[in-house]
PDB file of C-alpha atoms and ligand atoms in Angstrom:
ATOM      1  CA  MET D   1     -31.338   0.726  15.614  1.00  0.00           C
ATOM      2  CA  SER D   2     -30.338   1.498  19.646  1.00  0.00           C
ATOM      3  CA  THR D   3     -30.247   4.410  21.269  1.00  0.00           C
ATOM      4  CA  SER D   4     -26.611   3.967  21.779  1.00  0.00           C
ATOM      5  CA  ARG D   5     -25.281   2.900  19.217  1.00  0.00           C
ATOM      6  CA  ARG D   6     -26.545   6.019  17.337  1.00  0.00           C
ATOM      7  CA  GLY D   7     -24.822   8.292  20.690  1.00  0.00           C
ATOM      8  CA  PHE D   8     -22.079   6.417  19.292  1.00  0.00           C
ATOM      9  CA  LEU D   9     -22.229   7.225  16.018  1.00  0.00           C
ATOM     10  CA  LYS D  10     -22.610  10.759  16.465  1.00  0.00           C
ATOM     11  CA  GLY D  11     -19.829  10.937  19.088  1.00  0.00           C
ATOM     12  CA  ILE D  12     -17.210   9.677  16.644  1.00  0.00           C
ATOM     13  CA  LEU D  13     -18.426  10.948  13.676  1.00  0.00           C
ATOM     14  CA  GLY D  14     -20.085  14.373  14.350  1.00  0.00           C
ATOM     15  CA  THR D  15     -23.831  15.043  13.235  1.00  0.00           C
ATOM     16  CA  GLY D  16     -24.657  15.209   9.450  1.00  0.00           C
ATOM     17  CA  ALA D  17     -21.977  11.354   8.907  1.00  0.00           C
ATOM     18  CA  ALA D  18     -23.900   9.859  11.988  1.00  0.00           C
ATOM     19  CA  GLY D  19     -27.453  10.425  10.233  1.00  0.00           C
ATOM     20  CA  ALA D  20     -25.429   8.775   7.340  1.00  0.00           C
ATOM     21  CA  ALA D  21     -24.499   5.927   8.929  1.00  0.00           C
ATOM     22  CA  ALA D  22     -27.967   5.712  10.759  1.00  0.00           C
ATOM     23  CA  THR D  23     -29.850   5.426   7.660  1.00  0.00           C
ATOM     24  CA  ALA D  24     -27.834   3.055   6.528  1.00  0.00           C
ATOM     25  CA  LEU D  25     -28.156   0.548   9.424  1.00  0.00           C
ATOM     26  CA  PRO D  26     -31.301  -1.003   9.422  1.00  0.00           C
ATOM     27  CA  GLY D  27     -31.213  -2.228   6.457  1.00  0.00           C
ATOM     28  CA  CYS D  28     -28.152  -4.093   6.384  1.00  0.00           C
ATOM     29  CA  ALA D  29     -29.342  -5.821   9.686  1.00  0.00           C
ATOM     30  CA  PRO D  30     -26.076  -5.862  11.271  1.00  0.00           C
ATOM     31  CA  ASP D  31     -24.880  -8.006  13.865  1.00  0.00           C
ATOM     32  CA  ILE D  32     -21.539  -6.097  14.883  1.00  0.00           C
ATOM     33  CA  ASP D  33     -21.225  -2.987  16.922  1.00  0.00           C
ATOM     34  CA  PRO D  34     -18.517  -0.302  16.895  1.00  0.00           C
ATOM     35  CA  ALA D  35     -15.222  -0.711  19.140  1.00  0.00           C
ATOM     36  CA  PRO D  36     -16.472   0.898  22.220  1.00  0.00           C
ATOM     37  CA  VAL D  37     -14.337   3.771  22.651  1.00  0.00           C
ATOM     38  CA  THR D  38     -12.108   5.844  24.703  1.00  0.00           C
ATOM     39  CA  ASP D  39      -9.828   8.632  24.957  1.00  0.00           C
ATOM     40  CA  VAL D  40      -6.475   9.028  25.256  1.00  0.00           C
ATOM     41  CA  SER D  41      -3.525  11.746  25.116  1.00  0.00           C
ATOM     42  CA  ALA D  42      -0.029  11.067  23.091  1.00  0.00           C
ATOM     43  CA  SER D  43       2.998  11.442  23.912  1.00  0.00           C
ATOM     44  CA  ASP D  44       4.854  14.655  22.214  1.00  0.00           C
ATOM     45  CA  VAL D  45       6.463  12.450  19.924  1.00  0.00           C
ATOM     46  CA  GLY D  46       3.409  11.025  19.251  1.00  0.00           C
ATOM     47  CA  VAL D  47       3.413   7.584  21.283  1.00  0.00           C
ATOM     48  CA  VAL D  48       0.166   6.309  22.982  1.00  0.00           C
ATOM     49  CA  ASP D  49       1.100   3.880  25.779  1.00  0.00           C
ATOM     50  CA  LEU D  50      -2.392   1.652  26.320  1.00  0.00           C
ATOM     51  CA  LEU D  51      -2.030  -0.644  29.517  1.00  0.00           C
ATOM     52  CA  VAL D  52      -4.077  -3.158  27.966  1.00  0.00           C
ATOM     53  CA  SER D  53      -5.184  -4.695  31.643  1.00  0.00           C
ATOM     54  CA  ARG D  54      -7.208  -1.348  31.475  1.00  0.00           C
ATOM     55  CA  TYR D  55      -8.868  -2.179  29.245  1.00  0.00           C
ATOM     56  CA  PRO D  56     -11.165  -5.581  29.764  1.00  0.00           C
ATOM     57  CA  ASP D  57     -12.651  -4.761  26.189  1.00  0.00           C
ATOM     58  CA  LEU D  58      -8.910  -5.117  24.571  1.00  0.00           C
ATOM     59  CA  GLU D  59      -8.118  -7.134  27.226  1.00  0.00           C
ATOM     60  CA  ARG D  60     -10.131 -10.314  26.231  1.00  0.00           C
ATOM     61  CA  GLU D  61      -8.475 -12.018  22.837  1.00  0.00           C
ATOM     62  CA  GLY D  62     -10.853 -11.029  19.951  1.00  0.00           C
ATOM     63  CA  GLY D  63     -11.461  -8.212  21.309  1.00  0.00           C
ATOM     64  CA  ALA D  64     -11.008  -3.839  20.162  1.00  0.00           C
ATOM     65  CA  ILE D  65     -11.578  -0.905  21.509  1.00  0.00           C
ATOM     66  CA  THR D  66     -11.602   2.597  19.193  1.00  0.00           C
ATOM     67  CA  VAL D  67      -9.103   4.905  20.769  1.00  0.00           C
ATOM     68  CA  ARG D  68      -9.519   8.836  20.204  1.00  0.00           C
ATOM     69  CA  VAL D  69      -6.416  10.168  20.685  1.00  0.00           C
ATOM     70  CA  ASP D  70      -6.261  14.013  21.692  1.00  0.00           C
ATOM     71  CA  GLY D  71      -5.163  16.450  18.931  1.00  0.00           C
ATOM     72  CA  GLU D  72      -5.411  13.494  16.274  1.00  0.00           C
ATOM     73  CA  THR D  73      -8.032  13.278  13.459  1.00  0.00           C
ATOM     74  CA  THR D  74      -8.186   9.417  13.127  1.00  0.00           C
ATOM     75  CA  PRO D  75      -9.786   7.376  15.574  1.00  0.00           C
ATOM     76  CA  LEU D  76      -7.559   4.129  15.608  1.00  0.00           C
ATOM     77  CA  LEU D  77      -9.522   0.636  16.196  1.00  0.00           C
ATOM     78  CA  VAL D  78      -7.442  -1.500  18.742  1.00  0.00           C
ATOM     79  CA  THR D  79      -8.026  -5.152  18.424  1.00  0.00           C
ATOM     80  CA  HIS D  80      -6.406  -8.435  20.192  1.00  0.00           C
ATOM     81  CA  THR D  81      -6.173 -11.073  17.452  1.00  0.00           C
ATOM     82  CA  GLY D  82      -5.012 -13.350  19.798  1.00  0.00           C
ATOM     83  CA  GLY D  83      -1.999 -13.942  22.610  1.00  0.00           C
ATOM     84  CA  SER D  84       0.283 -11.045  22.328  1.00  0.00           C
ATOM     85  CA  GLU D  85      -0.461 -10.041  19.030  1.00  0.00           C
ATOM     86  CA  TYR D  86      -2.049  -6.582  18.549  1.00  0.00           C
ATOM     87  CA  SER D  87      -3.232  -4.872  15.521  1.00  0.00           C
ATOM     88  CA  VAL D  88      -3.986  -1.099  15.261  1.00  0.00           C
ATOM     89  CA  LEU D  89      -5.855   0.459  11.799  1.00  0.00           C
ATOM     90  CA  SER D  90      -8.063   3.543  11.043  1.00  0.00           C
ATOM     91  CA  ALA D  91     -11.372   2.497  12.911  1.00  0.00           C
ATOM     92  CA  LEU D  92     -12.939   4.251  10.451  1.00  0.00           C
ATOM     93  CA  CYS D  93     -14.262   2.512   7.295  1.00  0.00           C
ATOM     94  CA  THR D  94     -13.142   3.588   4.033  1.00  0.00           C
ATOM     95  CA  HIS D  95     -16.013   2.871   1.841  1.00  0.00           C
ATOM     96  CA  ALA D  96     -18.147   5.916   4.244  1.00  0.00           C
ATOM     97  CA  ALA D  97     -16.417   6.652   7.043  1.00  0.00           C
ATOM     98  CA  CYS D  98     -18.419   4.823   9.290  1.00  0.00           C
ATOM     99  CA  PRO D  99     -16.917   3.803  12.057  1.00  0.00           C
ATOM    100  CA  LEU D 100     -15.611  -0.348  12.405  1.00  0.00           C
ATOM    101  CA  GLY D 101     -15.913  -3.230  14.706  1.00  0.00           C
ATOM    102  CA  PHE D 102     -14.119  -6.757  15.022  1.00  0.00           C
ATOM    103  CA  ASP D 103     -15.640  -9.982  15.137  1.00  0.00           C
ATOM    104  CA  GLY D 104     -12.887 -11.267  16.394  1.00  0.00           C
ATOM    105  CA  ARG D 105     -11.697 -12.491  13.584  1.00  0.00           C
ATOM    106  CA  GLU D 106     -12.117 -10.662  11.146  1.00  0.00           C
ATOM    107  CA  VAL D 107     -12.797  -6.176  11.391  1.00  0.00           C
ATOM    108  CA  VAL D 108     -16.245  -5.761  10.185  1.00  0.00           C
ATOM    109  CA  CYS D 109     -18.245  -1.998   9.207  1.00  0.00           C
ATOM    110  CA  PRO D 110     -21.266  -2.147  10.139  1.00  0.00           C
ATOM    111  CA  CYS D 111     -22.953   0.017   7.860  1.00  0.00           C
ATOM    112  CA  HIS D 112     -23.128  -2.188   4.605  1.00  0.00           C
ATOM    113  CA  LEU D 113     -20.909  -4.990   5.753  1.00  0.00           C
ATOM    114  CA  SER D 114     -17.490  -4.704   4.182  1.00  0.00           C
ATOM    115  CA  LYS D 115     -14.818  -6.521   5.956  1.00  0.00           C
ATOM    116  CA  PHE D 116     -11.125  -5.638   6.335  1.00  0.00           C
ATOM    117  CA  ASN D 117      -8.256  -8.443   7.642  1.00  0.00           C
ATOM    118  CA  PRO D 118      -6.982  -7.043  10.912  1.00  0.00           C
ATOM    119  CA  VAL D 119      -3.231  -7.589  10.742  1.00  0.00           C
ATOM    120  CA  ASP D 120      -2.930  -5.642   7.207  1.00  0.00           C
ATOM    121  CA  GLY D 121      -6.102  -3.741   6.942  1.00  0.00           C
ATOM    122  CA  ALA D 122      -6.788  -5.178   3.403  1.00  0.00           C
ATOM    123  CA  VAL D 123      -9.633  -5.432   1.494  1.00  0.00           C
ATOM    124  CA  THR D 124     -11.732  -9.046   2.140  1.00  0.00           C
ATOM    125  CA  GLN D 125     -15.441  -7.892   1.522  1.00  0.00           C
ATOM    126  CA  ARG D 126     -16.991  -5.143  -0.193  1.00  0.00           C
ATOM    127  CA  PRO D 127     -18.105  -2.940  -1.254  1.00  0.00           C
ATOM    128  CA  ALA D 128     -15.378  -1.413   0.444  1.00  0.00           C
ATOM    129  CA  THR D 129     -12.215  -1.535  -2.118  1.00  0.00           C
ATOM    130  CA  VAL D 130      -9.516   0.566  -0.244  1.00  0.00           C
ATOM    131  CA  GLY D 131      -7.547  -1.139   2.703  1.00  0.00           C
ATOM    132  CA  LEU D 132      -7.399   0.626   5.930  1.00  0.00           C
ATOM    133  CA  ARG D 133      -4.242   2.627   6.976  1.00  0.00           C
ATOM    134  CA  LYS D 134      -1.497   0.442   9.620  1.00  0.00           C
ATOM    135  CA  PHE D 135      -0.531   2.030  12.135  1.00  0.00           C
ATOM    136  CA  THR D 136       2.616   0.643  14.032  1.00  0.00           C
ATOM    137  CA  SER D 137       2.937  -0.559  17.187  1.00  0.00           C
ATOM    138  CA  ARG D 138       4.606  -3.127  19.650  1.00  0.00           C
ATOM    139  CA  PHE D 139       3.373  -5.057  22.746  1.00  0.00           C
ATOM    140  CA  ASN D 140       5.900  -5.708  25.454  1.00  0.00           C
ATOM    141  CA  THR D 141       4.644  -8.595  27.196  1.00  0.00           C
ATOM    142  CA  GLY D 142       6.254  -7.998  30.561  1.00  0.00           C
ATOM    143  CA  THR D 143       4.787  -4.498  31.306  1.00  0.00           C
ATOM    144  CA  GLN D 144       1.862  -5.604  29.560  1.00  0.00           C
ATOM    145  CA  VAL D 145       1.735  -2.201  27.823  1.00  0.00           C
ATOM    146  CA  LEU D 146       0.811  -1.524  23.665  1.00  0.00           C
ATOM    147  CA  THR D 147       2.939   1.238  22.422  1.00  0.00           C
ATOM    148  CA  ILE D 148       1.631   2.367  19.397  1.00  0.00           C
ATOM    149  CA  ASP D 149       3.809   5.213  17.420  1.00  0.00           C
ATOM    150  CA  LEU D 150       1.058   7.809  15.487  1.00  0.00           C
ATOM    151  CA  ARG D 151       5.006   9.164  13.266  1.00  0.00           C
ATOM    152  CA  ALA D 152       6.199   6.184  12.159  1.00  0.00           C
ATOM    153  CA  GLY D 153       6.791   6.486   8.570  1.00  0.00           C
ATOM    154  CA  GLU D 154       6.628   3.964   5.410  1.00  0.00           C
ATOM    155  CA  GLY D 155       9.921   1.987   5.026  1.00  0.00           C
ATOM    156  CA  GLY D 156      12.016   3.128   1.797  1.00  0.00           C
ATOM    157  CA  PHE D 157      10.731   6.774   2.594  1.00  0.00           C
ATOM    158  CA  PRO D 158      12.166   9.613   4.061  1.00  0.00           C
ATOM    159  CA  SER D 159      11.706  10.824   7.245  1.00  0.00           C
ATOM    160  CA  ALA D 160      11.412  14.609   8.399  1.00  0.00           C
ATOM    161  CA  VAL D 161      13.706  15.667   9.457  1.00  0.00           C
ATOM    162  CA  ASP D 162      13.192  19.311  11.368  1.00  0.00           C
ATOM    163  CA  GLY D 163      10.046  19.499   9.233  1.00  0.00           C
ATOM    164  CA  GLU D 164      11.869  18.542   6.069  1.00  0.00           C
ATOM    165  CA  VAL D 165      11.470  15.956   3.600  1.00  0.00           C
ATOM    166  CA  ARG D 166      14.075  15.552   1.232  1.00  0.00           C
ATOM    167  CA  LEU D 167      13.739  13.225  -1.312  1.00  0.00           C
ATOM    168  CA  PRO D 168      16.792  12.597  -3.825  1.00  0.00           C
ATOM    169  CA  PHE D 169      16.550  12.211  -7.548  1.00  0.00           C
ATOM    170  CA  ALA D 170      18.550   9.517  -7.734  1.00  0.00           C
ATOM    171  CA  GLN D 171      15.932   7.618  -5.134  1.00  0.00           C
ATOM    172  CA  PHE D 172      12.605   8.987  -7.026  1.00  0.00           C
ATOM    173  CA  PRO D 173      13.795   9.249 -10.567  1.00  0.00           C
ATOM    174  CA  LYS D 174       9.655   9.888 -11.338  1.00  0.00           C
ATOM    175  CA  LEU D 175      10.067  13.383  -9.601  1.00  0.00           C
ATOM    176  CA  LYS D 176      12.375  14.550 -12.707  1.00  0.00           C
ATOM    177  CA  ASP D 177       9.232  13.276 -15.440  1.00  0.00           C
ATOM    178  CA  ASN D 178       6.449  16.022 -16.119  1.00  0.00           C
ATOM    179  CA  GLY D 179       3.115  14.230 -15.087  1.00  0.00           C
ATOM    180  CA  SER D 180       3.891  12.225 -12.640  1.00  0.00           C
ATOM    181  CA  VAL D 181       3.389  11.799  -8.519  1.00  0.00           C
ATOM    182  CA  VAL D 182       5.122   9.773  -6.055  1.00  0.00           C
ATOM    183  CA  GLU D 183       4.345   9.645  -2.396  1.00  0.00           C
ATOM    184  CA  GLY D 184       4.889   8.194   1.007  1.00  0.00           C
ATOM    185  CA  VAL D 185       4.764   8.115   4.660  1.00  0.00           C
ATOM    186  CA  PRO D 186       7.781  10.251   6.407  1.00  0.00           C
ATOM    187  CA  GLY D 187       9.107   8.789   9.401  1.00  0.00           C
ATOM    188  CA  GLY D 188       8.432  12.034  12.140  1.00  0.00           C
ATOM    189  CA  TYR D 189       5.244  13.138  10.379  1.00  0.00           C
ATOM    190  CA  GLY D 190       3.214   9.704  10.329  1.00  0.00           C
ATOM    191  CA  LYS D 191       0.810  10.497   7.382  1.00  0.00           C
ATOM    192  CA  ARG D 192       0.305  10.287   3.547  1.00  0.00           C
ATOM    193  CA  ILE D 193       1.865  12.897   1.498  1.00  0.00           C
ATOM    194  CA  PHE D 194       1.876  12.888  -2.094  1.00  0.00           C
ATOM    195  CA  VAL D 195       4.911  15.021  -4.129  1.00  0.00           C
ATOM    196  CA  PHE D 196       3.062  15.731  -7.447  1.00  0.00           C
ATOM    197  CA  ARG D 197       5.181  17.458 -11.045  1.00  0.00           C
ATOM    198  CA  LEU D 198       2.394  19.700 -12.861  1.00  0.00           C
ATOM    199  CA  GLN D 199       2.549  18.831 -16.750  1.00  0.00           C
ATOM    200  CA  ASP D 200       4.326  22.499 -17.012  1.00  0.00           C
ATOM    201  CA  GLY D 201       7.202  21.039 -14.571  1.00  0.00           C
ATOM    202  CA  SER D 202       6.466  22.679 -11.130  1.00  0.00           C
ATOM    203  CA  LEU D 203       5.831  20.812  -8.291  1.00  0.00           C
ATOM    204  CA  SER D 204       3.213  20.705  -5.785  1.00  0.00           C
ATOM    205  CA  ALA D 205       2.839  18.323  -1.881  1.00  0.00           C
ATOM    206  CA  VAL D 206       0.111  18.043  -0.013  1.00  0.00           C
ATOM    207  CA  ASP D 207      -1.128  15.792   2.679  1.00  0.00           C
ATOM    208  CA  SER D 208      -3.741  12.963   2.397  1.00  0.00           C
ATOM    209  CA  VAL D 209      -5.846  13.743   4.883  1.00  0.00           C
ATOM    210  CA  CYS D 210      -8.887  14.642   3.349  1.00  0.00           C
ATOM    211  CA  THR D 211     -11.035  17.332   4.725  1.00  0.00           C
ATOM    212  CA  HIS D 212     -14.055  16.557   5.017  1.00  0.00           C
ATOM    213  CA  ASN D 213     -14.025  13.815   7.401  1.00  0.00           C
ATOM    214  CA  PHE D 214     -10.276  12.638   7.341  1.00  0.00           C
ATOM    215  CA  CYS D 215     -10.635   9.559   5.159  1.00  0.00           C
ATOM    216  CA  GLU D 216      -7.076   9.124   4.076  1.00  0.00           C
ATOM    217  CA  VAL D 217      -6.943  10.358  -0.093  1.00  0.00           C
ATOM    218  CA  SER D 218      -5.628   8.199  -2.846  1.00  0.00           C
ATOM    219  CA  SER D 219      -4.214   9.760  -6.510  1.00  0.00           C
ATOM    220  CA  ARG D 220      -5.168   8.794  -9.265  1.00  0.00           C
ATOM    221  CA  PRO D 221      -1.441   9.260 -11.295  1.00  0.00           C
ATOM    222  CA  GLU D 222      -3.651   9.121 -15.097  1.00  0.00           C
ATOM    223  CA  GLN D 223      -5.435  12.154 -14.365  1.00  0.00           C
ATOM    224  CA  LEU D 224      -2.594  13.145 -11.780  1.00  0.00           C
ATOM    225  CA  ASP D 225      -4.691  14.030  -9.028  1.00  0.00           C
ATOM    226  CA  LEU D 226      -7.035  13.110  -5.418  1.00  0.00           C
ATOM    227  CA  ILE D 227      -9.905  11.209  -4.831  1.00  0.00           C
ATOM    228  CA  CYS D 228     -11.175  10.126  -1.371  1.00  0.00           C
ATOM    229  CA  TYR D 229     -12.602   6.654  -1.923  1.00  0.00           C
ATOM    230  CA  CYS D 230     -14.842   7.059   1.910  1.00  0.00           C
ATOM    231  CA  HIS D 231     -17.587  10.031  -0.354  1.00  0.00           C
ATOM    232  CA  ASP D 232     -15.773  10.527  -3.313  1.00  0.00           C
ATOM    233  CA  SER D 233     -14.525  14.062  -2.991  1.00  0.00           C
ATOM    234  CA  THR D 234     -11.778  14.957  -5.688  1.00  0.00           C
ATOM    235  CA  PHE D 235      -9.168  17.096  -5.022  1.00  0.00           C
ATOM    236  CA  SER D 236      -6.390  18.414  -7.604  1.00  0.00           C
ATOM    237  CA  ALA D 237      -2.569  18.148  -6.663  1.00  0.00           C
ATOM    238  CA  GLN D 238      -2.364  21.761  -5.324  1.00  0.00           C
ATOM    239  CA  GLY D 239      -4.721  20.114  -2.654  1.00  0.00           C
ATOM    240  CA  GLU D 240      -7.972  22.488  -4.414  1.00  0.00           C
ATOM    241  CA  VAL D 241     -11.327  20.884  -3.798  1.00  0.00           C
ATOM    242  CA  THR D 242     -12.692  20.136  -7.713  1.00  0.00           C
ATOM    243  CA  ALA D 243     -15.366  17.853  -6.097  1.00  0.00           C
ATOM    244  CA  ARG D 244     -17.621  17.681  -2.808  1.00  0.00           C
ATOM    245  CA  PRO D 245     -19.081  17.292  -0.269  1.00  0.00           C
ATOM    246  CA  ALA D 246     -15.424  18.038   0.157  1.00  0.00           C
ATOM    247  CA  THR D 247     -15.421  21.994   0.715  1.00  0.00           C
ATOM    248  CA  ARG D 248     -12.211  22.976   2.127  1.00  0.00           C
ATOM    249  CA  PRO D 249      -8.316  22.348   0.074  1.00  0.00           C
ATOM    250  CA  LEU D 250      -5.946  19.551   1.643  1.00  0.00           C
ATOM    251  CA  LYS D 251      -3.232  20.677   4.136  1.00  0.00           C
ATOM    252  CA  LYS D 252      -0.414  21.863   1.661  1.00  0.00           C
ATOM    253  CA  PHE D 253       3.100  21.806   1.669  1.00  0.00           C
ATOM    254  CA  THR D 254       6.298  24.172   0.396  1.00  0.00           C
ATOM    255  CA  VAL D 255       7.614  22.404  -2.534  1.00  0.00           C
ATOM    256  CA  THR D 256      11.051  23.489  -3.610  1.00  0.00           C
ATOM    257  CA  GLU D 257      14.142  21.612  -5.848  1.00  0.00           C
ATOM    258  CA  THR D 258      17.561  21.610  -5.646  1.00  0.00           C
ATOM    259  CA  ALA D 259      20.410  20.250  -8.324  1.00  0.00           C
ATOM    260  CA  ASP D 260      20.055  16.603  -6.965  1.00  0.00           C
ATOM    261  CA  ALA D 261      16.633  17.038  -4.688  1.00  0.00           C
ATOM    262  CA  VAL D 262      12.894  17.996  -4.144  1.00  0.00           C
ATOM    263  CA  VAL D 263      12.418  18.904  -1.196  1.00  0.00           C
ATOM    264  CA  VAL D 264       8.770  18.957   1.513  1.00  0.00           C
ATOM    265  CA  SER D 265       9.293  21.724   4.070  1.00  0.00           C
ATOM    266  CA  ASN D 266       6.655  22.385   6.759  1.00  0.00           C
ATOM    267  CA  VAL D 267       5.422  18.891   7.201  1.00  0.00           C
ATOM    268  CA  ARG D 268       4.732  18.846  10.793  1.00  0.00           C
TER     269      ARG D 268
HETATM  270  S1  LIG U 301     -19.286   2.969   5.413  1.00  0.00           S
HETATM  271 FE1  LIG U 301     -20.314   0.916   3.931  1.00  0.00          FE
HETATM  272  S2  LIG U 301     -19.465  -0.287   4.257  1.00  0.00           S
HETATM  273 FE2  LIG U 301     -18.295   1.066   5.763  1.00  0.00          FE
HETATM  274  S1  LIG U 302     -14.074  11.843   4.263  1.00  0.00           S
HETATM  275 FE1  LIG U 302     -15.555  12.267   3.080  1.00  0.00          FE
HETATM  276  S2  LIG U 302     -15.198  12.556   1.000  1.00  0.00           S
HETATM  277 FE2  LIG U 302     -13.380  12.091   2.606  1.00  0.00          FE
END
């Protein structure tokens, strides 16, 4: 592996994870590098504007860059899929958190050659089994600015208003059932949250950012817990670590209920 690629991995992943990625690389004979990195800042409301002409690796069709946003845990893979079409996905592979590249047609992981659809982040080749998180973006053909909204929510899921997400029982009847979980991305927050109704009837709400290396955790409704497929850390419904390598709990939210809704607070 070249010195520059090792340096890249250290820069984006930190020394420990870079070492793991580095040992995986030679045997796989990867023919693609992670997309080059650029550092940017977001506005107060979580919007990033990229003037595409400033980034030659993004300006050309089939090109891509990795964008690290000041204060954000998840690096972004921004790809130019053709014409005025761009897409923005998480830049960390869901198999073992290696930084991703783009071969002009598919998103490719140099570590073990998982592949993903650049438009929706779906897995097209294993070993990864979980798709990449997709971010909302729009390209202005007049100004040539690509705008990325880091706080956009998921359609059909309530937004955070003053840090509060209100989940009406009429819309989320599962939240009345013991042993259930509801999940979604609130607008204004931009990250997935999980709300559990535990077997004893109590409620718990936690964030989706894995505390090991910032992959997105997934819920396991049968076990009523959470797993990070990047390195198989697991967490209880209350966010406590139940299997390493993660050592710190997930971010927890305050959760209460009224006669007609569950209310999650401090979602900011
Ligand atoms: S880290 Fe293994 S395929 Fe990406
Ligand atoms: S990122 Fe490593 S276990 Fe989650």
